[in-house]
mmCIF file with all atom_site columns, C-alpha atoms in Angstrom:
data_model
loop_
_atom_site.group_PDB
_atom_site.id
_atom_site.type_symbol
_atom_site.label_atom_id
_atom_site.label_alt_id
_atom_site.label_comp_id
_atom_site.label_asym_id
_atom_site.label_entity_id
_atom_site.label_seq_id
_atom_site.pdbx_PDB_ins_code
_atom_site.Cartn_x
_atom_site.Cartn_y
_atom_site.Cartn_z
_atom_site.occupancy
_atom_site.B_iso_or_equiv
_atom_site.pdbx_formal_charge
_atom_site.auth_seq_id
_atom_site.auth_comp_id
_atom_site.auth_asym_id
_atom_site.auth_atom_id
_atom_site.pdbx_PDB_model_num
ATOM 1   C CA . UNK A 1 1   ? 12.789  37.883  -22.973 1.00 0.00 ? 14  UNK A CA 1
ATOM 2   C CA . UNK A 1 2   ? 10.281  35.624  -23.249 1.00 0.00 ? 15  UNK A CA 1
ATOM 3   C CA . UNK A 1 3   ? 8.919   33.254  -21.437 1.00 0.00 ? 16  UNK A CA 1
ATOM 4   C CA . UNK A 1 4   ? 9.478   29.845  -21.390 1.00 0.00 ? 17  UNK A CA 1
ATOM 5   C CA . UNK A 1 5   ? 6.063   28.355  -21.842 1.00 0.00 ? 18  UNK A CA 1
ATOM 6   C CA . UNK A 1 6   ? 3.992   27.187  -18.722 1.00 0.00 ? 19  UNK A CA 1
ATOM 7   C CA . UNK A 1 7   ? 3.238   23.754  -18.689 1.00 0.00 ? 20  UNK A CA 1
ATOM 8   C CA . UNK A 1 8   ? -1.279  23.136  -17.439 1.00 0.00 ? 21  UNK A CA 1
ATOM 9   C CA . UNK A 1 9   ? -0.782  21.563  -13.902 1.00 0.00 ? 22  UNK A CA 1
ATOM 10  C CA . UNK A 1 10  ? -2.144  18.023  -14.648 1.00 0.00 ? 23  UNK A CA 1
ATOM 11  C CA . UNK A 1 11  ? -5.556  17.045  -13.750 1.00 0.00 ? 24  UNK A CA 1
ATOM 12  C CA . UNK A 1 12  ? -4.873  15.348  -9.949  1.00 0.00 ? 25  UNK A CA 1
ATOM 13  C CA . UNK A 1 13  ? -5.222  10.864  -11.029 1.00 0.00 ? 26  UNK A CA 1
ATOM 14  C CA . UNK A 1 14  ? -9.202  10.412  -9.599  1.00 0.00 ? 27  UNK A CA 1
ATOM 15  C CA . UNK A 1 15  ? -10.505 8.176   -7.058  1.00 0.00 ? 28  UNK A CA 1
ATOM 16  C CA . UNK A 1 16  ? -11.971 5.685   -10.293 1.00 0.00 ? 29  UNK A CA 1
ATOM 17  C CA . UNK A 1 17  ? -8.181  5.585   -11.294 1.00 0.00 ? 30  UNK A CA 1
ATOM 18  C CA . UNK A 1 18  ? -7.750  3.914   -8.570  1.00 0.00 ? 31  UNK A CA 1
ATOM 19  C CA . UNK A 1 19  ? -10.484 1.460   -7.821  1.00 0.00 ? 32  UNK A CA 1
ATOM 20  C CA . UNK A 1 20  ? -10.197 0.618   -11.285 1.00 0.00 ? 33  UNK A CA 1
ATOM 21  C CA . UNK A 1 21  ? -6.503  -0.283  -10.498 1.00 0.00 ? 34  UNK A CA 1
ATOM 22  C CA . UNK A 1 22  ? -7.484  -2.395  -6.625  1.00 0.00 ? 35  UNK A CA 1
ATOM 23  C CA . UNK A 1 23  ? -9.865  -4.215  -9.414  1.00 0.00 ? 36  UNK A CA 1
ATOM 24  C CA . UNK A 1 24  ? -7.549  -5.465  -12.527 1.00 0.00 ? 37  UNK A CA 1
ATOM 25  C CA . UNK A 1 25  ? -5.294  -6.830  -8.964  1.00 0.00 ? 38  UNK A CA 1
ATOM 26  C CA . UNK A 1 26  ? -8.060  -8.338  -7.611  1.00 0.00 ? 39  UNK A CA 1
ATOM 27  C CA . UNK A 1 27  ? -8.793  -9.931  -11.561 1.00 0.00 ? 40  UNK A CA 1
ATOM 28  C CA . UNK A 1 28  ? -5.355  -11.313 -12.005 1.00 0.00 ? 41  UNK A CA 1
ATOM 29  C CA . UNK A 1 29  ? -5.098  -12.441 -8.330  1.00 0.00 ? 42  UNK A CA 1
ATOM 30  C CA . UNK A 1 30  ? -8.414  -14.469 -8.797  1.00 0.00 ? 43  UNK A CA 1
ATOM 31  C CA . UNK A 1 31  ? -6.848  -17.424 -10.587 1.00 0.00 ? 44  UNK A CA 1
ATOM 32  C CA . UNK A 1 32  ? -4.058  -17.334 -9.056  1.00 0.00 ? 45  UNK A CA 1
ATOM 33  C CA . UNK A 1 33  ? -5.876  -18.470 -5.975  1.00 0.00 ? 46  UNK A CA 1
ATOM 34  C CA . UNK A 1 34  ? -8.552  -20.062 -7.327  1.00 0.00 ? 47  UNK A CA 1
ATOM 35  C CA . UNK A 1 35  ? -6.412  -22.396 -9.323  1.00 0.00 ? 48  UNK A CA 1
ATOM 36  C CA . UNK A 1 36  ? -3.262  -22.749 -6.709  1.00 0.00 ? 49  UNK A CA 1
ATOM 37  C CA . UNK A 1 37  ? -4.844  -22.855 -3.639  1.00 0.00 ? 50  UNK A CA 1
ATOM 38  C CA . UNK A 1 38  ? -6.406  -26.611 -3.206  1.00 0.00 ? 51  UNK A CA 1
ATOM 39  C CA . UNK A 1 39  ? -9.419  -24.929 -0.149  1.00 0.00 ? 52  UNK A CA 1
ATOM 40  C CA . UNK A 1 40  ? -9.156  -21.374 -1.114  1.00 0.00 ? 53  UNK A CA 1
ATOM 41  C CA . UNK A 1 41  ? -12.253 -19.150 0.089   1.00 0.00 ? 54  UNK A CA 1
ATOM 42  C CA . UNK A 1 42  ? -10.047 -20.983 3.355   1.00 0.00 ? 55  UNK A CA 1
ATOM 43  C CA . UNK A 1 43  ? -7.991  -17.683 2.472   1.00 0.00 ? 56  UNK A CA 1
ATOM 44  C CA . UNK A 1 44  ? -10.099 -15.540 4.958   1.00 0.00 ? 57  UNK A CA 1
ATOM 45  C CA . UNK A 1 45  ? -10.169 -18.344 7.599   1.00 0.00 ? 58  UNK A CA 1
ATOM 46  C CA . UNK A 1 46  ? -6.786  -19.114 7.976   1.00 0.00 ? 59  UNK A CA 1
ATOM 47  C CA . UNK A 1 47  ? -4.509  -19.097 10.270  1.00 0.00 ? 60  UNK A CA 1
ATOM 48  C CA . UNK A 1 48  ? -6.972  -17.135 12.443  1.00 0.00 ? 61  UNK A CA 1
ATOM 49  C CA . UNK A 1 49  ? -10.846 -17.299 11.982  1.00 0.00 ? 62  UNK A CA 1
ATOM 50  C CA . UNK A 1 50  ? -11.736 -14.470 10.608  1.00 0.00 ? 63  UNK A CA 1
ATOM 51  C CA . UNK A 1 51  ? -13.180 -12.787 13.392  1.00 0.00 ? 64  UNK A CA 1
ATOM 52  C CA . UNK A 1 52  ? -9.822  -13.056 15.773  1.00 0.00 ? 65  UNK A CA 1
ATOM 53  C CA . UNK A 1 53  ? -8.035  -12.017 11.943  1.00 0.00 ? 66  UNK A CA 1
ATOM 54  C CA . UNK A 1 54  ? -10.319 -8.748  12.755  1.00 0.00 ? 67  UNK A CA 1
ATOM 55  C CA . UNK A 1 55  ? -9.361  -8.091  16.166  1.00 0.00 ? 68  UNK A CA 1
ATOM 56  C CA . UNK A 1 56  ? -5.571  -8.613  16.206  1.00 0.00 ? 69  UNK A CA 1
ATOM 57  C CA . UNK A 1 57  ? -5.076  -7.003  12.396  1.00 0.00 ? 70  UNK A CA 1
ATOM 58  C CA . UNK A 1 58  ? -7.053  -3.859  14.472  1.00 0.00 ? 71  UNK A CA 1
ATOM 59  C CA . UNK A 1 59  ? -4.124  -4.034  16.881  1.00 0.00 ? 72  UNK A CA 1
ATOM 60  C CA . UNK A 1 60  ? -1.687  -4.155  14.892  1.00 0.00 ? 73  UNK A CA 1
ATOM 61  C CA . UNK A 1 61  ? -3.206  -1.758  12.057  1.00 0.00 ? 74  UNK A CA 1
ATOM 62  C CA . UNK A 1 62  ? -3.125  1.508   14.695  1.00 0.00 ? 75  UNK A CA 1
ATOM 63  C CA . UNK A 1 63  ? 0.230   0.071   16.152  1.00 0.00 ? 76  UNK A CA 1
ATOM 64  C CA . UNK A 1 64  ? 1.004   0.588   12.220  1.00 0.00 ? 77  UNK A CA 1
ATOM 65  C CA . UNK A 1 65  ? 0.009   2.836   12.132  1.00 0.00 ? 78  UNK A CA 1
ATOM 66  C CA . UNK A 1 66  ? 1.127   5.003   15.389  1.00 0.00 ? 79  UNK A CA 1
ATOM 67  C CA . UNK A 1 67  ? 4.731   3.686   13.742  1.00 0.00 ? 80  UNK A CA 1
ATOM 68  C CA . UNK A 1 68  ? 3.645   5.190   9.903   1.00 0.00 ? 81  UNK A CA 1
ATOM 69  C CA . UNK A 1 69  ? 2.569   8.820   12.165  1.00 0.00 ? 82  UNK A CA 1
ATOM 70  C CA . UNK A 1 70  ? 6.084   8.315   14.345  1.00 0.00 ? 83  UNK A CA 1
ATOM 71  C CA . UNK A 1 71  ? 8.194   7.559   11.322  1.00 0.00 ? 84  UNK A CA 1
ATOM 72  C CA . UNK A 1 72  ? 6.890   10.859  9.671   1.00 0.00 ? 85  UNK A CA 1
ATOM 73  C CA . UNK A 1 73  ? 7.141   13.149  12.270  1.00 0.00 ? 86  UNK A CA 1
ATOM 74  C CA . UNK A 1 74  ? 10.713  12.280  13.021  1.00 0.00 ? 87  UNK A CA 1
ATOM 75  C CA . UNK A 1 75  ? 12.059  12.769  9.488   1.00 0.00 ? 88  UNK A CA 1
ATOM 76  C CA . UNK A 1 76  ? 8.906   15.344  8.340   1.00 0.00 ? 89  UNK A CA 1
ATOM 77  C CA . UNK A 1 77  ? 11.676  17.698  6.756   1.00 0.00 ? 90  UNK A CA 1
ATOM 78  C CA . UNK A 1 78  ? 13.926  14.620  4.982   1.00 0.00 ? 91  UNK A CA 1
ATOM 79  C CA . UNK A 1 79  ? 14.114  14.840  1.460   1.00 0.00 ? 92  UNK A CA 1
ATOM 80  C CA . UNK A 1 80  ? 12.669  11.383  1.706   1.00 0.00 ? 93  UNK A CA 1
ATOM 81  C CA . UNK A 1 81  ? 9.172   12.806  3.374   1.00 0.00 ? 94  UNK A CA 1
ATOM 82  C CA . UNK A 1 82  ? 9.303   15.757  1.050   1.00 0.00 ? 95  UNK A CA 1
ATOM 83  C CA . UNK A 1 83  ? 9.369   13.354  -1.991  1.00 0.00 ? 96  UNK A CA 1
ATOM 84  C CA . UNK A 1 84  ? 7.154   11.163  -0.705  1.00 0.00 ? 97  UNK A CA 1
ATOM 85  C CA . UNK A 1 85  ? 4.352   13.838  -0.531  1.00 0.00 ? 98  UNK A CA 1
ATOM 86  C CA . UNK A 1 86  ? 5.098   15.346  -3.740  1.00 0.00 ? 99  UNK A CA 1
ATOM 87  C CA . UNK A 1 87  ? 4.523   11.917  -5.438  1.00 0.00 ? 100 UNK A CA 1
ATOM 88  C CA . UNK A 1 88  ? 1.455   11.301  -3.377  1.00 0.00 ? 101 UNK A CA 1
ATOM 89  C CA . UNK A 1 89  ? 0.084   14.335  -3.651  1.00 0.00 ? 102 UNK A CA 1
ATOM 90  C CA . UNK A 1 90  ? -1.259  13.870  -7.233  1.00 0.00 ? 103 UNK A CA 1
ATOM 91  C CA . UNK A 1 91  ? -3.250  12.350  -5.761  1.00 0.00 ? 104 UNK A CA 1
ATOM 92  C CA . UNK A 1 92  ? -7.045  14.133  -5.760  1.00 0.00 ? 105 UNK A CA 1
ATOM 93  C CA . UNK A 1 93  ? -7.165  13.667  -1.302  1.00 0.00 ? 106 UNK A CA 1
ATOM 94  C CA . UNK A 1 94  ? -10.461 15.697  -1.669  1.00 0.00 ? 107 UNK A CA 1
ATOM 95  C CA . UNK A 1 95  ? -13.599 14.198  0.992   1.00 0.00 ? 108 UNK A CA 1
ATOM 96  C CA . UNK A 1 96  ? -13.192 10.580  2.363   1.00 0.00 ? 109 UNK A CA 1
ATOM 97  C CA . UNK A 1 97  ? -11.053 10.140  -0.788  1.00 0.00 ? 110 UNK A CA 1
ATOM 98  C CA . UNK A 1 98  ? -7.973  8.722   1.312   1.00 0.00 ? 111 UNK A CA 1
ATOM 99  C CA . UNK A 1 99  ? -10.366 6.314   3.028   1.00 0.00 ? 112 UNK A CA 1
ATOM 100 C CA . UNK A 1 100 ? -11.750 5.235   -0.130  1.00 0.00 ? 113 UNK A CA 1
ATOM 101 C CA . UNK A 1 101 ? -8.336  4.855   -1.915  1.00 0.00 ? 114 UNK A CA 1
ATOM 102 C CA . UNK A 1 102 ? -6.930  3.367   1.313   1.00 0.00 ? 115 UNK A CA 1
ATOM 103 C CA . UNK A 1 103 ? -8.973  0.153   0.716   1.00 0.00 ? 116 UNK A CA 1
ATOM 104 C CA . UNK A 1 104 ? -8.881  -0.085  -2.695  1.00 0.00 ? 117 UNK A CA 1
ATOM 105 C CA . UNK A 1 105 ? -5.084  -0.172  -2.087  1.00 0.00 ? 118 UNK A CA 1
ATOM 106 C CA . UNK A 1 106 ? -4.925  -2.594  0.668   1.00 0.00 ? 119 UNK A CA 1
ATOM 107 C CA . UNK A 1 107 ? -7.498  -4.679  -1.344  1.00 0.00 ? 120 UNK A CA 1
ATOM 108 C CA . UNK A 1 108 ? -5.839  -4.872  -4.045  1.00 0.00 ? 121 UNK A CA 1
ATOM 109 C CA . UNK A 1 109 ? -2.889  -5.303  -3.018  1.00 0.00 ? 122 UNK A CA 1
ATOM 110 C CA . UNK A 1 110 ? -2.947  -7.681  -0.651  1.00 0.00 ? 123 UNK A CA 1
ATOM 111 C CA . UNK A 1 111 ? -4.973  -9.862  -2.759  1.00 0.00 ? 124 UNK A CA 1
ATOM 112 C CA . UNK A 1 112 ? -1.930  -9.591  -5.081  1.00 0.00 ? 125 UNK A CA 1
ATOM 113 C CA . UNK A 1 113 ? 0.618   -10.121 -3.821  1.00 0.00 ? 126 UNK A CA 1
ATOM 114 C CA . UNK A 1 114 ? -0.012  -11.103 -0.001  1.00 0.00 ? 127 UNK A CA 1
ATOM 115 C CA . UNK A 1 115 ? -2.822  -14.232 -1.338  1.00 0.00 ? 128 UNK A CA 1
ATOM 116 C CA . UNK A 1 116 ? -2.164  -15.085 -4.848  1.00 0.00 ? 129 UNK A CA 1
ATOM 117 C CA . UNK A 1 117 ? 1.266   -14.316 -5.176  1.00 0.00 ? 130 UNK A CA 1
ATOM 118 C CA . UNK A 1 118 ? 3.288   -14.804 -1.298  1.00 0.00 ? 131 UNK A CA 1
ATOM 119 C CA . UNK A 1 119 ? 2.266   -18.721 -1.306  1.00 0.00 ? 132 UNK A CA 1
ATOM 120 C CA . UNK A 1 120 ? 4.290   -19.231 -4.807  1.00 0.00 ? 133 UNK A CA 1
ATOM 121 C CA . UNK A 1 121 ? 7.001   -16.934 -4.159  1.00 0.00 ? 134 UNK A CA 1
ATOM 122 C CA . UNK A 1 122 ? 7.427   -16.478 -0.431  1.00 0.00 ? 135 UNK A CA 1
ATOM 123 C CA . UNK A 1 123 ? 7.443   -13.143 1.781   1.00 0.00 ? 136 UNK A CA 1
ATOM 124 C CA . UNK A 1 124 ? 11.171  -12.004 0.390   1.00 0.00 ? 137 UNK A CA 1
ATOM 125 C CA . UNK A 1 125 ? 10.691  -12.169 -3.415  1.00 0.00 ? 138 UNK A CA 1
ATOM 126 C CA . UNK A 1 126 ? 7.182   -10.497 -2.764  1.00 0.00 ? 139 UNK A CA 1
ATOM 127 C CA . UNK A 1 127 ? 7.841   -7.639  -0.690  1.00 0.00 ? 140 UNK A CA 1
ATOM 128 C CA . UNK A 1 128 ? 10.959  -7.193  -3.737  1.00 0.00 ? 141 UNK A CA 1
ATOM 129 C CA . UNK A 1 129 ? 7.473   -7.082  -6.651  1.00 0.00 ? 142 UNK A CA 1
ATOM 130 C CA . UNK A 1 130 ? 5.701   -4.915  -4.658  1.00 0.00 ? 143 UNK A CA 1
ATOM 131 C CA . UNK A 1 131 ? 9.023   -2.640  -4.475  1.00 0.00 ? 144 UNK A CA 1
ATOM 132 C CA . UNK A 1 132 ? 8.873   -2.583  -7.666  1.00 0.00 ? 145 UNK A CA 1
ATOM 133 C CA . UNK A 1 133 ? 5.771   -2.257  -8.445  1.00 0.00 ? 146 UNK A CA 1
ATOM 134 C CA . UNK A 1 134 ? 5.840   1.161   -6.370  1.00 0.00 ? 147 UNK A CA 1
ATOM 135 C CA . UNK A 1 135 ? 9.286   2.454   -8.078  1.00 0.00 ? 148 UNK A CA 1
ATOM 136 C CA . UNK A 1 136 ? 6.757   4.546   -10.620 1.00 0.00 ? 149 UNK A CA 1
ATOM 137 C CA . UNK A 1 137 ? 5.359   6.106   -6.763  1.00 0.00 ? 150 UNK A CA 1
ATOM 138 C CA . UNK A 1 138 ? 7.914   7.493   -5.198  1.00 0.00 ? 151 UNK A CA 1
ATOM 139 C CA . UNK A 1 139 ? 10.358  7.671   -8.353  1.00 0.00 ? 152 UNK A CA 1
ATOM 140 C CA . UNK A 1 140 ? 13.180  5.486   -7.425  1.00 0.00 ? 153 UNK A CA 1
ATOM 141 C CA . UNK A 1 141 ? 15.397  6.142   -10.639 1.00 0.00 ? 154 UNK A CA 1
ATOM 142 C CA . UNK A 1 142 ? 17.425  8.243   -9.086  1.00 0.00 ? 155 UNK A CA 1
ATOM 143 C CA . UNK A 1 143 ? 19.718  7.213   -6.409  1.00 0.00 ? 156 UNK A CA 1
ATOM 144 C CA . UNK A 1 144 ? 20.254  8.850   -3.702  1.00 0.00 ? 157 UNK A CA 1
ATOM 145 C CA . UNK A 1 145 ? 19.562  8.501   0.374   1.00 0.00 ? 158 UNK A CA 1
ATOM 146 C CA . UNK A 1 146 ? 16.256  9.657   -0.259  1.00 0.00 ? 159 UNK A CA 1
ATOM 147 C CA . UNK A 1 147 ? 15.143  6.635   -2.732  1.00 0.00 ? 160 UNK A CA 1
ATOM 148 C CA . UNK A 1 148 ? 17.175  4.137   -0.331  1.00 0.00 ? 161 UNK A CA 1
ATOM 149 C CA . UNK A 1 149 ? 15.059  5.480   2.460   1.00 0.00 ? 162 UNK A CA 1
ATOM 150 C CA . UNK A 1 150 ? 11.534  5.328   1.201   1.00 0.00 ? 163 UNK A CA 1
ATOM 151 C CA . UNK A 1 151 ? 12.240  1.924   -0.857  1.00 0.00 ? 164 UNK A CA 1
ATOM 152 C CA . UNK A 1 152 ? 13.118  0.278   2.309   1.00 0.00 ? 165 UNK A CA 1
ATOM 153 C CA . UNK A 1 153 ? 10.466  1.660   3.839   1.00 0.00 ? 166 UNK A CA 1
ATOM 154 C CA . UNK A 1 154 ? 7.987   0.650   1.315   1.00 0.00 ? 167 UNK A CA 1
ATOM 155 C CA . UNK A 1 155 ? 10.106  -3.197  1.600   1.00 0.00 ? 168 UNK A CA 1
ATOM 156 C CA . UNK A 1 156 ? 10.026  -3.585  4.974   1.00 0.00 ? 169 UNK A CA 1
ATOM 157 C CA . UNK A 1 157 ? 6.053   -2.449  4.927   1.00 0.00 ? 170 UNK A CA 1
ATOM 158 C CA . UNK A 1 158 ? 6.071   -5.465  2.989   1.00 0.00 ? 171 UNK A CA 1
ATOM 159 C CA . UNK A 1 159 ? 7.567   -7.733  4.904   1.00 0.00 ? 172 UNK A CA 1
ATOM 160 C CA . UNK A 1 160 ? 5.943   -7.207  7.361   1.00 0.00 ? 173 UNK A CA 1
ATOM 161 C CA . UNK A 1 161 ? 2.255   -7.185  5.921   1.00 0.00 ? 174 UNK A CA 1
ATOM 162 C CA . UNK A 1 162 ? 3.599   -10.968 4.464   1.00 0.00 ? 175 UNK A CA 1
ATOM 163 C CA . UNK A 1 163 ? 4.215   -12.023 7.903   1.00 0.00 ? 176 UNK A CA 1
ATOM 164 C CA . UNK A 1 164 ? 0.618   -10.772 9.086   1.00 0.00 ? 177 UNK A CA 1
ATOM 165 C CA . UNK A 1 165 ? -0.992  -12.711 6.646   1.00 0.00 ? 178 UNK A CA 1
ATOM 166 C CA . UNK A 1 166 ? 0.904   -15.597 7.112   1.00 0.00 ? 179 UNK A CA 1
ATOM 167 C CA . UNK A 1 167 ? 1.670   -15.733 10.760  1.00 0.00 ? 180 UNK A CA 1
ATOM 168 C CA . UNK A 1 168 ? -2.630  -13.978 11.429  1.00 0.00 ? 181 UNK A CA 1
ATOM 169 C CA . UNK A 1 169 ? -3.801  -13.508 7.993   1.00 0.00 ? 182 UNK A CA 1
ATOM 170 C CA . UNK A 1 170 ? -5.181  -11.546 4.546   1.00 0.00 ? 183 UNK A CA 1
ATOM 171 C CA . UNK A 1 171 ? -7.873  -10.555 6.662   1.00 0.00 ? 184 UNK A CA 1
ATOM 172 C CA . UNK A 1 172 ? -5.354  -8.950  9.385   1.00 0.00 ? 185 UNK A CA 1
ATOM 173 C CA . UNK A 1 173 ? -2.914  -7.325  6.899   1.00 0.00 ? 186 UNK A CA 1
ATOM 174 C CA . UNK A 1 174 ? -5.467  -6.124  4.382   1.00 0.00 ? 187 UNK A CA 1
ATOM 175 C CA . UNK A 1 175 ? -6.439  -3.754  8.011   1.00 0.00 ? 188 UNK A CA 1
ATOM 176 C CA . UNK A 1 176 ? -2.804  -3.074  8.411   1.00 0.00 ? 189 UNK A CA 1
ATOM 177 C CA . UNK A 1 177 ? -2.033  -1.992  4.813   1.00 0.00 ? 190 UNK A CA 1
ATOM 178 C CA . UNK A 1 178 ? -5.612  0.543   5.132   1.00 0.00 ? 191 UNK A CA 1
ATOM 179 C CA . UNK A 1 179 ? -4.454  1.896   8.162   1.00 0.00 ? 192 UNK A CA 1
ATOM 180 C CA . UNK A 1 180 ? -1.010  2.841   7.617   1.00 0.00 ? 193 UNK A CA 1
ATOM 181 C CA . UNK A 1 181 ? -1.734  3.998   3.653   1.00 0.00 ? 194 UNK A CA 1
ATOM 182 C CA . UNK A 1 182 ? -5.537  6.598   5.205   1.00 0.00 ? 195 UNK A CA 1
ATOM 183 C CA . UNK A 1 183 ? -2.702  8.528   8.036   1.00 0.00 ? 196 UNK A CA 1
ATOM 184 C CA . UNK A 1 184 ? 0.286   8.309   5.450   1.00 0.00 ? 197 UNK A CA 1
ATOM 185 C CA . UNK A 1 185 ? -2.424  10.228  2.696   1.00 0.00 ? 198 UNK A CA 1
ATOM 186 C CA . UNK A 1 186 ? -4.058  12.076  5.789   1.00 0.00 ? 199 UNK A CA 1
ATOM 187 C CA . UNK A 1 187 ? -0.014  12.860  6.480   1.00 0.00 ? 200 UNK A CA 1
ATOM 188 C CA . UNK A 1 188 ? 0.047   13.947  2.985   1.00 0.00 ? 201 UNK A CA 1
ATOM 189 C CA . UNK A 1 189 ? -3.041  15.937  2.060   1.00 0.00 ? 202 UNK A CA 1
ATOM 190 C CA . UNK A 1 190 ? -1.824  17.806  5.237   1.00 0.00 ? 203 UNK A CA 1
ATOM 191 C CA . UNK A 1 191 ? 0.662   18.816  4.155   1.00 0.00 ? 204 UNK A CA 1
ATOM 192 C CA . UNK A 1 192 ? -0.181  20.046  0.351   1.00 0.00 ? 205 UNK A CA 1
ATOM 193 C CA . UNK A 1 193 ? -2.651  22.329  2.745   1.00 0.00 ? 206 UNK A CA 1
#
């Protein structure tokens, strides 16, 4: 009786890869913002001032993080949650990495999708693009109920971030995004232990 060859476990996706992705997103966003906006530096002070964005953003971020945690608790045993945990378990979630990964994702993705693309394409199309970029992470290729639940969550989350960007500002959308990711990655880290 021969045994099937065992594949070596994959090395986790390192923090450096996440930071590089953030940098690439920011480098793509920068010329779009610089040449596409009449006053690009106002991006951080409109529609509300920076301090107001940070304060309102923190309140919205804590609310979003709480909703994210509550939704996970309600769906902890679902196929959708199991797949999400499996997808994000590929990241190196040791130490403070969930914090740094979350900040990198929030800065890079909000700069590209909200600050650069949303003024050109609108909330709905950008949210669809945001969903498409998350296909490799969530493995939506298999269209079943779990995949549709994951896709709906990513899309709705992107729409919410788009409206936070429009109504409050970029700093607020970054805070909300970061807190959602921090809570999500901490849940994944606890689940894989």
